[in-house]
Coordinates of C-alpha atoms and ligand atoms in Angstrom, one line a residue:
Chain A
M1 CA -103.2 -34.9 -175.4
Q2 CA -102.4 -32.2 -177.8
V3 CA -104.5 -33.8 -180.4
L4 CA -107.3 -34.3 -178.0
L5 CA -107.2 -30.7 -177.0
K6 CA -107.2 -29.6 -180.6
G7 CA -110.1 -31.9 -181.4
K8 CA -112.1 -30.4 -178.7
L9 CA -111.2 -26.9 -179.8
G10 CA -112.3 -27.7 -183.3
G11 CA -115.9 -27.0 -182.3
A12 CA -117.3 -23.5 -183.2
K13 CA -118.0 -22.5 -179.6
A14 CA -114.8 -23.4 -177.9
P15 CA -112.5 -20.5 -177.2
P16 CA -109.3 -20.4 -179.2
Q17 CA -106.3 -22.2 -177.9
I18 CA -104.5 -19.1 -176.9
F19 CA -107.4 -18.0 -174.6
R20 CA -107.6 -21.4 -173.1
E21 CA -104.0 -21.1 -172.0
Q22 CA -104.6 -17.7 -170.6
I23 CA -107.6 -18.9 -168.7
A24 CA -105.6 -21.7 -167.2
V25 CA -102.9 -19.3 -166.2
F26 CA -105.4 -17.0 -164.6
R27 CA -106.8 -19.8 -162.7
R28 CA -103.4 -21.0 -161.5
S29 CA -102.4 -17.5 -160.5
G30 CA -105.8 -17.2 -158.7
Y31 CA -105.0 -20.3 -156.7
V32 CA -101.5 -19.0 -155.8
F33 CA -103.0 -15.7 -154.8
L34 CA -105.6 -17.3 -152.5
W35 CA -102.9 -19.5 -151.1
G36 CA -100.8 -16.5 -150.2
L37 CA -103.8 -15.2 -148.3
V38 CA -104.1 -18.4 -146.5
L39 CA -100.5 -18.3 -145.7
H40 CA -100.9 -15.0 -143.9
M41 CA -103.8 -16.4 -141.9
K42 CA -101.5 -19.2 -140.9
D43 CA -99.7 -16.7 -138.9
I44 CA -98.8 -18.9 -135.9
M45 CA -96.5 -16.7 -133.9
K46 CA -97.2 -17.8 -130.4
S47 CA -97.4 -14.5 -128.5
L48 CA -100.4 -12.3 -128.6
Y49 CA -98.0 -9.5 -129.5
N50 CA -97.1 -10.8 -132.8
I51 CA -100.4 -12.1 -134.0
R52 CA -101.2 -9.0 -136.0
L53 CA -97.7 -8.1 -137.0
L54 CA -98.6 -8.1 -140.7
D55 CA -101.5 -5.8 -140.0
E56 CA -99.2 -3.4 -138.2
L57 CA -96.6 -3.4 -140.9
A58 CA -99.4 -2.5 -143.3
E59 CA -99.9 0.7 -141.3
K60 CA -96.4 2.0 -141.9
Q61 CA -96.1 5.2 -143.9
T62 CA -93.7 4.8 -146.7
V63 CA -93.6 5.5 -150.4
V64 CA -94.9 2.0 -151.2
H65 CA -97.7 2.2 -148.6
S66 CA -98.9 5.4 -150.0
I67 CA -99.5 4.0 -153.5
H68 CA -103.2 3.4 -154.3
P69 CA -104.2 -0.1 -153.3
L70 CA -105.7 -0.8 -156.7
A71 CA -102.4 0.0 -158.4
K72 CA -100.6 -2.4 -156.0
L73 CA -103.3 -5.1 -156.5
L74 CA -103.1 -4.9 -160.3
T75 CA -99.3 -4.9 -160.2
T76 CA -99.3 -8.0 -158.0
M77 CA -101.8 -9.8 -160.2
I78 CA -99.8 -9.1 -163.3
Y79 CA -96.7 -10.2 -161.5
L80 CA -98.3 -13.5 -160.6
I81 CA -99.5 -14.1 -164.1
V82 CA -96.0 -13.4 -165.5
V83 CA -94.5 -15.7 -162.9
V84 CA -96.7 -18.6 -163.7
S85 CA -96.6 -18.1 -167.4
F86 CA -93.0 -19.1 -167.7
G87 CA -92.4 -22.5 -169.2
K88 CA -92.1 -25.7 -167.2
Y89 CA -88.3 -26.0 -167.6
E90 CA -87.5 -22.3 -167.2
V91 CA -85.2 -21.4 -164.4
A92 CA -82.7 -18.7 -165.3
G93 CA -85.3 -16.4 -167.0
L94 CA -87.3 -16.3 -163.7
L95 CA -84.5 -15.0 -161.6
P96 CA -84.7 -11.3 -162.4
L97 CA -88.3 -11.3 -161.1
I98 CA -87.0 -11.5 -157.5
F99 CA -86.2 -7.8 -157.9
Y100 CA -89.8 -6.9 -157.5
P101 CA -90.4 -8.2 -153.9
V102 CA -86.9 -7.3 -152.9
I103 CA -87.2 -3.7 -154.0
I104 CA -90.7 -3.4 -152.4
I105 CA -89.5 -4.9 -149.1
A106 CA -86.6 -2.5 -149.0
L107 CA -88.6 0.6 -149.9
A108 CA -91.4 -0.3 -147.5
E109 CA -89.0 -0.9 -144.7
I110 CA -90.4 -4.4 -144.0
P111 CA -88.3 -6.6 -141.7
L112 CA -87.3 -9.6 -143.8
L113 CA -87.1 -12.2 -141.0
P114 CA -90.8 -12.5 -140.1
I115 CA -91.7 -12.6 -143.8
L116 CA -89.3 -15.5 -144.5
K117 CA -90.5 -17.3 -141.4
R118 CA -94.0 -17.2 -142.7
M119 CA -92.7 -18.5 -146.1
L120 CA -91.0 -21.4 -144.3
L121 CA -94.4 -22.4 -142.9
V122 CA -95.7 -23.3 -146.4
A123 CA -92.4 -24.6 -147.7
P124 CA -93.4 -28.3 -147.2
F125 CA -96.6 -27.7 -149.3
A126 CA -94.6 -25.9 -152.0
L127 CA -92.0 -28.7 -152.2
G128 CA -94.8 -31.3 -152.1
I129 CA -96.3 -29.9 -155.4
G130 CA -93.1 -30.5 -157.4
A131 CA -91.7 -33.4 -155.4
F132 CA -92.7 -36.1 -157.9
N133 CA -91.4 -34.4 -161.0
P134 CA -87.9 -35.8 -160.6
I135 CA -89.3 -39.3 -160.4
F136 CA -91.7 -39.2 -163.3
D137 CA -89.7 -37.1 -165.7
N138 CA -86.1 -38.4 -165.7
A139 CA -85.0 -37.8 -169.2
T140 CA -81.6 -36.1 -169.1
M141 CA -81.6 -32.4 -169.8
F142 CA -78.2 -31.2 -169.0
V143 CA -75.0 -32.8 -167.9
L144 CA -73.3 -30.5 -165.4
G145 CA -69.8 -31.5 -164.5
G146 CA -70.5 -35.2 -164.7
F147 CA -73.9 -34.9 -163.0
R148 CA -76.9 -35.8 -165.1
L149 CA -79.7 -33.3 -164.5
S150 CA -83.1 -34.7 -165.5
G151 CA -86.0 -32.7 -166.8
G152 CA -87.8 -33.6 -163.6
W153 CA -85.3 -31.8 -161.4
V154 CA -85.3 -28.8 -163.7
S155 CA -89.0 -28.5 -163.5
F156 CA -88.9 -29.1 -159.8
F157 CA -86.6 -26.1 -159.4
S158 CA -88.7 -24.1 -161.7
I159 CA -91.9 -24.8 -159.7
T160 CA -90.2 -24.0 -156.4
I161 CA -88.9 -20.7 -157.7
K162 CA -92.2 -19.8 -159.1
L163 CA -94.0 -20.5 -155.8
F164 CA -91.4 -18.6 -153.9
L165 CA -91.8 -15.6 -156.1
A166 CA -95.6 -15.8 -156.0
L167 CA -95.7 -16.0 -152.3
M168 CA -93.3 -13.2 -151.9
G169 CA -95.3 -11.1 -154.3
T170 CA -98.5 -11.8 -152.4
L171 CA -97.1 -11.2 -149.0
T172 CA -95.5 -7.9 -149.9
L173 CA -98.9 -6.9 -151.3
I174 CA -100.6 -7.7 -148.0
V175 CA -97.9 -6.2 -145.9
T176 CA -97.8 -2.9 -147.8
T177 CA -101.5 -2.6 -148.3
G178 CA -103.5 -4.1 -145.4
M179 CA -106.5 -6.4 -145.7
D180 CA -109.1 -3.6 -145.5
R181 CA -107.6 -1.6 -148.3
L182 CA -107.0 -4.7 -150.3
A183 CA -110.7 -5.5 -149.9
A184 CA -111.6 -2.0 -151.1
A185 CA -109.4 -2.6 -154.2
L186 CA -111.1 -5.9 -154.9
R187 CA -114.4 -4.1 -154.8
M188 CA -113.1 -1.5 -157.2
L189 CA -112.4 -4.4 -159.6
R190 CA -116.0 -5.4 -159.2
V191 CA -115.3 -8.6 -157.4
P192 CA -118.7 -9.5 -156.0
R193 CA -119.3 -8.1 -152.6
I194 CA -120.1 -11.4 -151.0
F195 CA -116.7 -12.8 -151.8
V196 CA -114.9 -9.8 -150.5
L197 CA -116.9 -9.9 -147.4
Q198 CA -116.2 -13.6 -146.9
L199 CA -112.6 -13.0 -147.3
L200 CA -112.6 -10.2 -144.7
L201 CA -114.7 -11.9 -142.2
T202 CA -112.6 -15.1 -142.5
Y203 CA -109.5 -13.0 -142.0
R204 CA -111.0 -11.3 -138.9
Y205 CA -112.1 -14.7 -137.6
I206 CA -108.6 -16.1 -137.9
S207 CA -107.1 -13.3 -135.9
L208 CA -109.8 -13.7 -133.2
L209 CA -109.1 -17.4 -133.1
M210 CA -105.4 -16.8 -132.8
E211 CA -105.9 -14.4 -129.9
E212 CA -108.2 -16.8 -128.1
V213 CA -105.7 -19.6 -128.6
A214 CA -102.9 -17.5 -127.1
R215 CA -105.1 -16.4 -124.2
T216 CA -106.3 -20.0 -123.5
M217 CA -102.7 -21.3 -123.6
Q218 CA -101.7 -18.5 -121.2
A219 CA -104.5 -19.3 -118.8
Y220 CA -103.7 -23.0 -119.0
S221 CA -100.0 -22.7 -118.4
L222 CA -100.6 -20.3 -115.5
R223 CA -102.7 -22.9 -113.8
A224 CA -100.6 -25.9 -114.8
P225 CA -97.0 -24.6 -114.6
F226 CA -95.4 -28.0 -114.6
H227 CA -96.9 -29.3 -117.8
H228 CA -95.1 -29.1 -121.0
G229 CA -97.9 -28.4 -123.5
V230 CA -101.5 -29.3 -122.9
Q231 CA -102.3 -32.7 -121.4
P232 CA -104.1 -35.0 -123.7
G233 CA -107.1 -35.4 -121.3
V234 CA -107.8 -31.7 -121.5
W235 CA -107.5 -31.3 -125.3
G236 CA -111.1 -32.0 -126.0
S237 CA -112.7 -29.5 -123.6
L238 CA -110.0 -26.9 -124.4
A239 CA -110.6 -27.1 -128.1
G240 CA -114.4 -27.2 -127.8
N241 CA -114.3 -24.2 -125.4
L242 CA -112.0 -22.4 -127.8
F243 CA -114.3 -23.0 -130.7
L244 CA -117.4 -21.8 -128.9
R245 CA -115.8 -18.8 -127.5
T246 CA -114.3 -17.7 -130.8
L247 CA -117.7 -18.1 -132.4
Q248 CA -119.3 -16.0 -129.7
R249 CA -116.7 -13.3 -130.1
A250 CA -117.0 -13.4 -133.9
Q251 CA -120.7 -12.9 -133.5
S252 CA -120.2 -10.0 -131.1
V253 CA -117.7 -8.3 -133.4
Y254 CA -120.1 -8.7 -136.3
Q255 CA -122.9 -7.2 -134.2
A256 CA -120.7 -4.2 -133.4
M257 CA -120.0 -3.8 -137.1
V258 CA -123.7 -3.8 -138.2
Q259 CA -124.5 -1.6 -135.2
R260 CA -122.4 1.0 -136.9
G261 CA -124.1 0.8 -140.2
F262 CA -122.1 -2.0 -141.8
I263 CA -124.0 -3.4 -144.7
G264 CA -121.5 -5.7 -146.3
E265 CA -119.5 -3.0 -147.9
Y266 CA -116.2 -2.2 -146.4
N267 CA -115.6 1.5 -146.7
T268 CA -112.0 2.3 -146.1
G269 CA -112.2 5.9 -147.0
Y270 CA -110.4 5.4 -150.3
D271 CA -111.8 6.8 -153.4
S272 CA -111.4 4.8 -156.6
R273 CA -109.3 7.4 -158.5
M274 CA -105.6 6.7 -159.0
T275 CA -103.2 9.6 -159.3
I276 CA -100.5 9.9 -162.0
N277 CA -98.0 8.5 -159.5
D278 CA -100.1 5.4 -159.0
T279 CA -100.4 4.8 -162.7
L280 CA -96.7 5.3 -163.2
Y281 CA -96.0 2.8 -160.5
L282 CA -98.2 0.3 -162.2
C283 CA -96.9 0.9 -165.7
G284 CA -93.2 0.9 -164.5
W285 CA -93.5 -2.5 -163.0
V286 CA -95.5 -3.9 -165.9
V287 CA -92.8 -2.8 -168.3
F288 CA -90.2 -4.5 -166.1
F289 CA -92.2 -7.7 -165.9
L290 CA -92.8 -7.9 -169.6
T291 CA -89.2 -7.2 -170.4
V292 CA -88.2 -10.0 -168.1
R293 CA -90.8 -12.2 -169.6
F294 CA -89.8 -11.7 -173.3
Y295 CA -86.1 -11.2 -173.0
N296 CA -84.1 -13.8 -171.1
I297 CA -82.0 -11.2 -169.2
P298 CA -79.5 -13.6 -167.6
V299 CA -78.8 -15.2 -170.9
F300 CA -78.6 -11.8 -172.5
I301 CA -76.1 -10.6 -170.0
G302 CA -74.2 -13.8 -170.3
S303 CA -73.9 -13.5 -174.1
L304 CA -72.8 -9.8 -173.6
V305 CA -70.1 -11.0 -171.3
T306 CA -68.9 -13.8 -173.5
G307 CA -69.3 -11.5 -176.5
V308 CA -66.9 -9.1 -174.8
G309 CA -64.7 -11.9 -173.9
K310 CA -64.3 -12.8 -177.6
Chain B
M1 CA -140.4 14.5 -130.3
I2 CA -141.7 11.1 -131.1
H3 CA -138.4 10.0 -132.7
H4 CA -136.6 9.5 -129.4
I5 CA -139.3 7.6 -127.5
I6 CA -138.5 4.0 -126.6
E7 CA -141.3 1.7 -125.8
V8 CA -140.9 -1.8 -124.5
K9 CA -144.0 -3.9 -124.3
N10 CA -144.3 -7.2 -122.5
L11 CA -140.8 -8.3 -123.5
H12 CA -139.7 -11.9 -123.1
Y13 CA -136.4 -13.3 -124.1
I14 CA -135.2 -16.9 -124.0
Y15 CA -131.7 -17.8 -125.0
P16 CA -131.3 -20.6 -127.5
D17 CA -130.2 -22.9 -124.6
E18 CA -133.6 -22.4 -123.0
R19 CA -132.4 -19.9 -120.3
K20 CA -135.1 -17.4 -119.6
A21 CA -133.3 -14.1 -119.4
L22 CA -136.1 -11.6 -119.6
N23 CA -139.7 -12.1 -118.4
S24 CA -142.5 -9.7 -119.2
V25 CA -140.5 -6.4 -119.1
S26 CA -142.4 -3.2 -120.0
F27 CA -141.5 0.5 -119.8
R28 CA -141.5 3.7 -121.8
I29 CA -138.7 6.1 -122.1
V30 CA -139.3 9.6 -123.4
H31 CA -137.0 12.0 -125.2
G32 CA -134.2 13.4 -123.1
D33 CA -134.8 10.9 -120.3
S34 CA -131.7 9.5 -118.7
V35 CA -132.5 6.0 -117.4
G36 CA -130.3 3.8 -115.2
I37 CA -130.8 0.0 -115.5
V38 CA -129.5 -1.7 -112.4
G39 CA -129.5 -5.2 -111.1
A40 CA -127.1 -7.9 -109.9
N41 CA -124.9 -10.1 -112.2
G42 CA -127.1 -12.1 -114.5
A43 CA -130.2 -10.0 -113.9
G44 CA -130.7 -9.5 -117.6
K45 CA -129.3 -6.0 -118.2
T46 CA -127.1 -6.9 -121.2
T47 CA -129.9 -8.9 -122.7
L48 CA -132.3 -6.0 -122.4
L49 CA -129.9 -3.6 -124.1
M50 CA -129.2 -6.0 -126.9
L51 CA -133.0 -6.3 -127.6
L52 CA -133.3 -2.5 -127.6
A53 CA -130.6 -2.2 -130.2
G54 CA -131.9 -5.0 -132.3
A55 CA -128.9 -7.3 -131.8
F56 CA -131.4 -9.9 -130.7
F57 CA -135.1 -10.2 -131.3
P58 CA -137.6 -10.8 -128.6
S59 CA -139.2 -14.2 -128.1
Q60 CA -142.4 -12.4 -127.2
G61 CA -143.4 -8.8 -127.0
E62 CA -142.0 -5.8 -128.9
V63 CA -139.6 -2.9 -128.7
I64 CA -140.5 0.4 -130.5
V65 CA -137.9 3.1 -131.1
G66 CA -139.2 6.4 -132.2
G67 CA -142.4 4.9 -133.5
V68 CA -140.5 2.2 -135.5
P69 CA -140.8 -1.4 -134.3
V70 CA -137.4 -3.1 -133.9
V71 CA -137.7 -5.8 -136.5
K72 CA -135.2 -6.9 -139.1
K73 CA -136.4 -4.7 -141.9
N74 CA -136.1 -1.5 -139.8
L75 CA -132.7 -2.2 -138.5
P76 CA -130.8 0.3 -140.6
L77 CA -133.1 3.0 -139.4
I78 CA -132.8 1.9 -135.8
R79 CA -129.1 1.7 -135.9
Q80 CA -128.8 5.3 -137.0
K81 CA -130.8 6.3 -134.0
I82 CA -129.2 4.1 -131.3
G83 CA -125.6 4.1 -130.4
M84 CA -124.8 1.0 -128.4
L85 CA -121.7 0.6 -126.2
F86 CA -120.9 -3.0 -125.6
Q87 CA -120.0 -4.4 -122.2
N88 CA -116.7 -5.7 -123.6
P89 CA -114.8 -3.1 -125.6
D90 CA -112.8 -5.9 -127.3
D91 CA -115.9 -6.8 -129.1
Q92 CA -116.4 -3.3 -130.3
L93 CA -112.9 -2.5 -131.7
F94 CA -111.9 -4.4 -134.7
M95 CA -109.9 -2.1 -137.0
T96 CA -106.1 -1.7 -137.1
T97 CA -106.0 1.7 -135.7
V98 CA -108.1 3.7 -133.3
Y99 CA -108.7 6.3 -135.9
D100 CA -110.0 3.8 -138.5
D101 CA -112.2 2.3 -135.8
V102 CA -113.8 5.6 -135.0
A103 CA -114.1 6.4 -138.7
F104 CA -115.7 3.0 -139.4
G105 CA -119.3 4.1 -138.7
P106 CA -119.2 7.5 -140.5
R107 CA -117.6 5.9 -143.5
N108 CA -120.3 3.3 -143.7
Y109 CA -122.8 6.1 -144.0
K110 CA -120.8 7.4 -147.0
L111 CA -120.0 10.8 -145.6
D112 CA -117.4 12.6 -147.5
G113 CA -113.8 12.6 -146.3
Q114 CA -113.7 15.9 -144.6
E115 CA -116.9 15.3 -142.7
V116 CA -115.5 11.9 -141.6
E117 CA -112.3 13.5 -140.4
K118 CA -114.2 16.2 -138.5
R119 CA -116.4 13.7 -136.8
V120 CA -113.5 11.5 -135.8
S121 CA -111.5 14.3 -134.4
Q122 CA -114.5 15.6 -132.5
A123 CA -115.3 12.2 -131.1
L124 CA -111.7 11.6 -130.1
A125 CA -111.5 15.0 -128.4
M126 CA -114.7 14.4 -126.5
V127 CA -113.3 11.4 -124.7
G128 CA -109.8 12.9 -124.6
I129 CA -107.9 10.3 -126.5
E130 CA -106.5 12.2 -129.5
H131 CA -103.1 11.0 -128.6
L132 CA -104.1 7.4 -129.2
Q133 CA -105.5 7.8 -132.7
N134 CA -102.7 5.9 -134.4
R135 CA -102.4 3.1 -131.9
A136 CA -103.7 -0.4 -132.4
P137 CA -106.9 -0.8 -130.4
Y138 CA -105.9 -4.3 -129.1
K139 CA -102.8 -2.9 -127.6
L140 CA -104.5 -0.3 -125.4
S141 CA -105.2 -0.6 -121.7
G142 CA -108.7 -1.6 -120.5
G143 CA -109.7 1.9 -119.8
E144 CA -108.2 3.3 -123.0
K145 CA -110.1 0.7 -124.9
R146 CA -113.3 1.7 -123.2
A147 CA -112.7 5.4 -124.1
A148 CA -112.0 4.4 -127.8
A149 CA -115.2 2.3 -127.9
I150 CA -117.1 5.3 -126.6
A151 CA -115.6 7.5 -129.3
T152 CA -116.7 5.0 -132.0
I153 CA -120.3 5.5 -130.8
L154 CA -120.0 9.3 -130.6
S155 CA -118.7 9.7 -134.1
M156 CA -122.1 8.3 -135.3
T157 CA -123.9 11.1 -133.6
P158 CA -126.8 8.9 -132.4
D159 CA -130.0 10.3 -130.9
I160 CA -130.1 7.7 -128.2
L161 CA -127.1 6.4 -126.3
V162 CA -127.3 2.9 -124.9
M163 CA -124.4 1.9 -122.7
D164 CA -123.5 -1.4 -121.0
E165 CA -121.3 -0.7 -117.9
P166 CA -119.6 2.4 -119.3
S167 CA -117.6 3.1 -116.3
A168 CA -116.1 -0.4 -115.8
A169 CA -112.3 -0.4 -116.0
L170 CA -112.0 3.4 -115.9
D171 CA -109.8 5.1 -113.4
P172 CA -111.4 7.6 -111.1
R173 CA -110.4 10.6 -113.3
S174 CA -111.6 9.0 -116.5
R175 CA -114.8 8.0 -114.8
R176 CA -115.3 11.6 -113.7
G177 CA -114.6 12.7 -117.3
L178 CA -117.1 10.2 -118.6
I179 CA -119.8 11.4 -116.2
T180 CA -119.2 15.0 -117.2
L181 CA -119.3 14.0 -120.8
L182 CA -122.5 12.1 -120.5
N183 CA -124.1 14.9 -118.4
G184 CA -123.4 17.3 -121.3
F185 CA -125.2 15.0 -123.7
A186 CA -128.7 16.2 -124.0
H187 CA -130.2 13.2 -125.8
T188 CA -131.9 10.1 -124.4
K189 CA -129.5 7.9 -122.4
I190 CA -129.9 4.3 -121.2
I191 CA -127.2 3.1 -118.9
A192 CA -126.9 -0.4 -117.4
S193 CA -124.5 -0.4 -114.5
H194 CA -123.5 -1.7 -111.1
D195 CA -121.9 1.6 -110.5
L196 CA -124.8 3.0 -108.5
D197 CA -122.9 6.2 -107.8
L198 CA -122.7 6.8 -111.5
V199 CA -126.4 6.1 -112.0
F200 CA -127.1 8.4 -109.1
E201 CA -125.2 11.2 -110.8
L202 CA -126.4 10.7 -114.3
C203 CA -129.9 9.3 -114.3
D204 CA -133.2 10.9 -113.3
R205 CA -134.9 7.5 -113.4
T206 CA -133.9 4.0 -112.5
I207 CA -135.3 0.6 -113.4
V208 CA -134.3 -2.3 -111.2
L209 CA -134.1 -5.7 -112.8
K210 CA -134.0 -9.0 -110.9
D211 CA -134.0 -12.4 -112.5
G212 CA -135.2 -10.9 -115.7
E213 CA -138.1 -9.0 -114.2
V214 CA -138.6 -5.3 -113.4
I215 CA -139.0 -5.1 -109.7
S216 CA -139.0 -1.4 -109.5
D217 CA -139.1 1.7 -111.7
G218 CA -139.1 5.3 -110.6
P219 CA -137.1 8.4 -109.8
T220 CA -133.4 7.5 -109.0
A221 CA -133.4 9.5 -105.7
T222 CA -136.3 7.4 -104.4
I223 CA -135.1 4.0 -105.6
L224 CA -131.5 4.2 -104.6
T225 CA -132.3 5.3 -101.1
D226 CA -134.8 2.5 -100.6
M227 CA -132.5 0.2 -98.7
A228 CA -134.9 -2.7 -98.6
L229 CA -135.3 -2.6 -102.4
I230 CA -131.5 -2.3 -103.0
E231 CA -131.0 -5.3 -100.7
Q232 CA -133.7 -7.3 -102.4
S233 CA -132.2 -6.7 -105.9
G234 CA -128.8 -8.0 -104.7
L235 CA -127.0 -4.7 -104.9
E236 CA -125.4 -2.3 -102.4
A237 CA -126.3 1.3 -101.7
P238 CA -124.2 3.8 -103.5
L239 CA -121.1 4.8 -101.6
S240 CA -122.1 8.4 -101.6
L241 CA -125.2 7.4 -99.6
Q242 CA -123.5 5.0 -97.2
N243 CA -122.2 6.0 -93.8
C244 CA -118.7 7.3 -93.6
P245 CA -116.5 4.1 -93.3
V246 CA -114.0 5.9 -91.0
C247 CA -116.1 7.8 -88.4
R248 CA -119.4 6.0 -89.0
A249 CA -121.1 9.3 -89.1
R250 CA -124.4 9.3 -90.9
K251 CA -124.9 11.2 -94.1
E252 CA -126.8 14.4 -93.3
S253 CA -128.6 14.8 -96.6
L254 CA -131.5 12.6 -97.8
Ligands
ATP401 N1 -125.2 -16.2 -124.7 C1 -126.0 -16.7 -123.7 N2 -126.5 -17.9 -123.8 C2 -127.3 -18.4 -122.8 N3 -127.6 -17.7 -121.7 C3 -127.1 -16.5 -121.5 C4 -126.2 -15.9 -122.6 N4 -125.8 -14.7 -122.1 C5 -126.4 -14.5 -120.9 N5 -127.1 -15.6 -120.6 C6 -127.9 -15.7 -119.3 O1 -129.0 -14.8 -119.3 C7 -129.1 -14.2 -118.1 C8 -129.0 -12.7 -118.2 O2 -127.7 -12.3 -118.6 P1 -127.2 -10.9 -118.9 O3 -125.9 -11.0 -119.6 O4 -128.3 -10.1 -119.5 O5 -127.0 -10.3 -117.4 P2 -126.4 -8.9 -116.9 O6 -127.5 -8.3 -116.1 O7 -125.9 -8.1 -118.0 O8 -125.2 -9.4 -116.0 P3 -123.8 -8.6 -115.7 O9 -124.1 -7.6 -114.7 O10 -123.0 -9.7 -115.1 O11 -123.3 -8.1 -117.0 C9 -128.1 -14.8 -117.2 O12 -128.7 -15.7 -116.4 C10 -127.1 -15.4 -118.1 O13 -126.6 -16.6 -117.6
MG402 MG1 -124.1 -7.5 -118.6

């Protein structure tokens, strides 16, 4: 494989190896980021009341919320890149990165439980990605108190931790920024308008769909008080109805948007300039991430302790 | 003032599922007119307003607003002139707070921050909902949603107001407030409603629709007192013109 890659890269036009790796990392972090967004959309709280909880959290007024969306977006992107750039078998070095979401959640006064619940929703996917590693990669790496720990298990832990961190990072971004401002930040980064628009409308559509589902279920259960769940015979017409109604509502909402001068550019009233504070926020975190990336802090602390012990 | 004239010529509209909603509708509304559009459920009022605002395009015939035909390429211009209030406020409110929703239009026109703020607070004050500005629109009561939807239109300072059932879901006092508000609005107004009392108070002229056709068009005072016509269109006379329900005394006036 290595040889093959090198062979390919030998050509004059191919990008140098180092860039290739970075591109791959970028791509991976892009997937993780999108996945985080999908996760938010998968907001399946049953009651109408909770459907837009994350939107509401984004309206809080805390230090973190007041940071410029672009600064937060860049911080999160760098965070994701740092997370996925750790080696396949790295576990301990990753751990200090948990401080980022934890500190943000604390400062932004975000209730932890709903966030963790949403994380649980995708846990099966997350575990699925690394699930085969222990089977395919069973060369012994450590022996821990008589237990043989294979490379597969170590990489499995590593992947799980990375996904957990990436999801936490993305969720805290959404919850402290809000989709509209996030879109504005993406536009400031010159992400093509069409993609941002698609993201926003999909996001709107999902919350409309959720609301219609909740309403339909309410209407159904009021008229069928003795059924537990929806009877199989009604599923088809219920689902079809739901689809058409949501489509209709999405169209009306879109109409209302264009009626008011919407031309595909979401204008959230933010100007693109960041203040000194925003820049400091960004730089502060980047310094922290890079320190964690290039110095294995747990090992460092460990050696300090053992050094003192000697 | 040519720019506030609305001309509707031989308008037909057929929904994609083949339902004929409008059939050969024509009228002309001049600047400063206040026109009521009445008719029973399914008469075609909403469809007509949607065509006026360029939300749909006619199957046949045309709509001209301020000398500009309502066709796709003129829509940005038309939308600046016309402020349309939807029948269902849930369709109209889509941001996370009432404030952001009211600011949505002005921000799209790239007004500077101060101007946006000014417009939003004016619009909120006009409908009397300053206290709701930080609430989530989808958590308001029906009437509060209606008021917020009206504020989203007012913040755009349109020349022409087009409203679909503006008084539906309003309590009597808010309804009174709305009537006072609209009476103070000097521009062209087009109001579709079943609330004939509201039409009676606000509109000088009334167009009666039935099954997608104009069956009458004239001064409100004449039309709404024409009991045969009201009956034919499937409506009921305004309460203010009906006999007293308690003592059966006939109304003196008119
Ligand atoms: N999306 C649609 N698809 C197909 N037919 C429709 C659609 N919307 C309305 N119609 C039909 O078009 C006709 C006119 O409807 P419209 O909504 O304009 O009535 P309306 O006068 O506004 O009624 P209401 O007073 O109940 O609001 C009705 O017969 C209705 O069934
Ligand atoms: Mg209607």
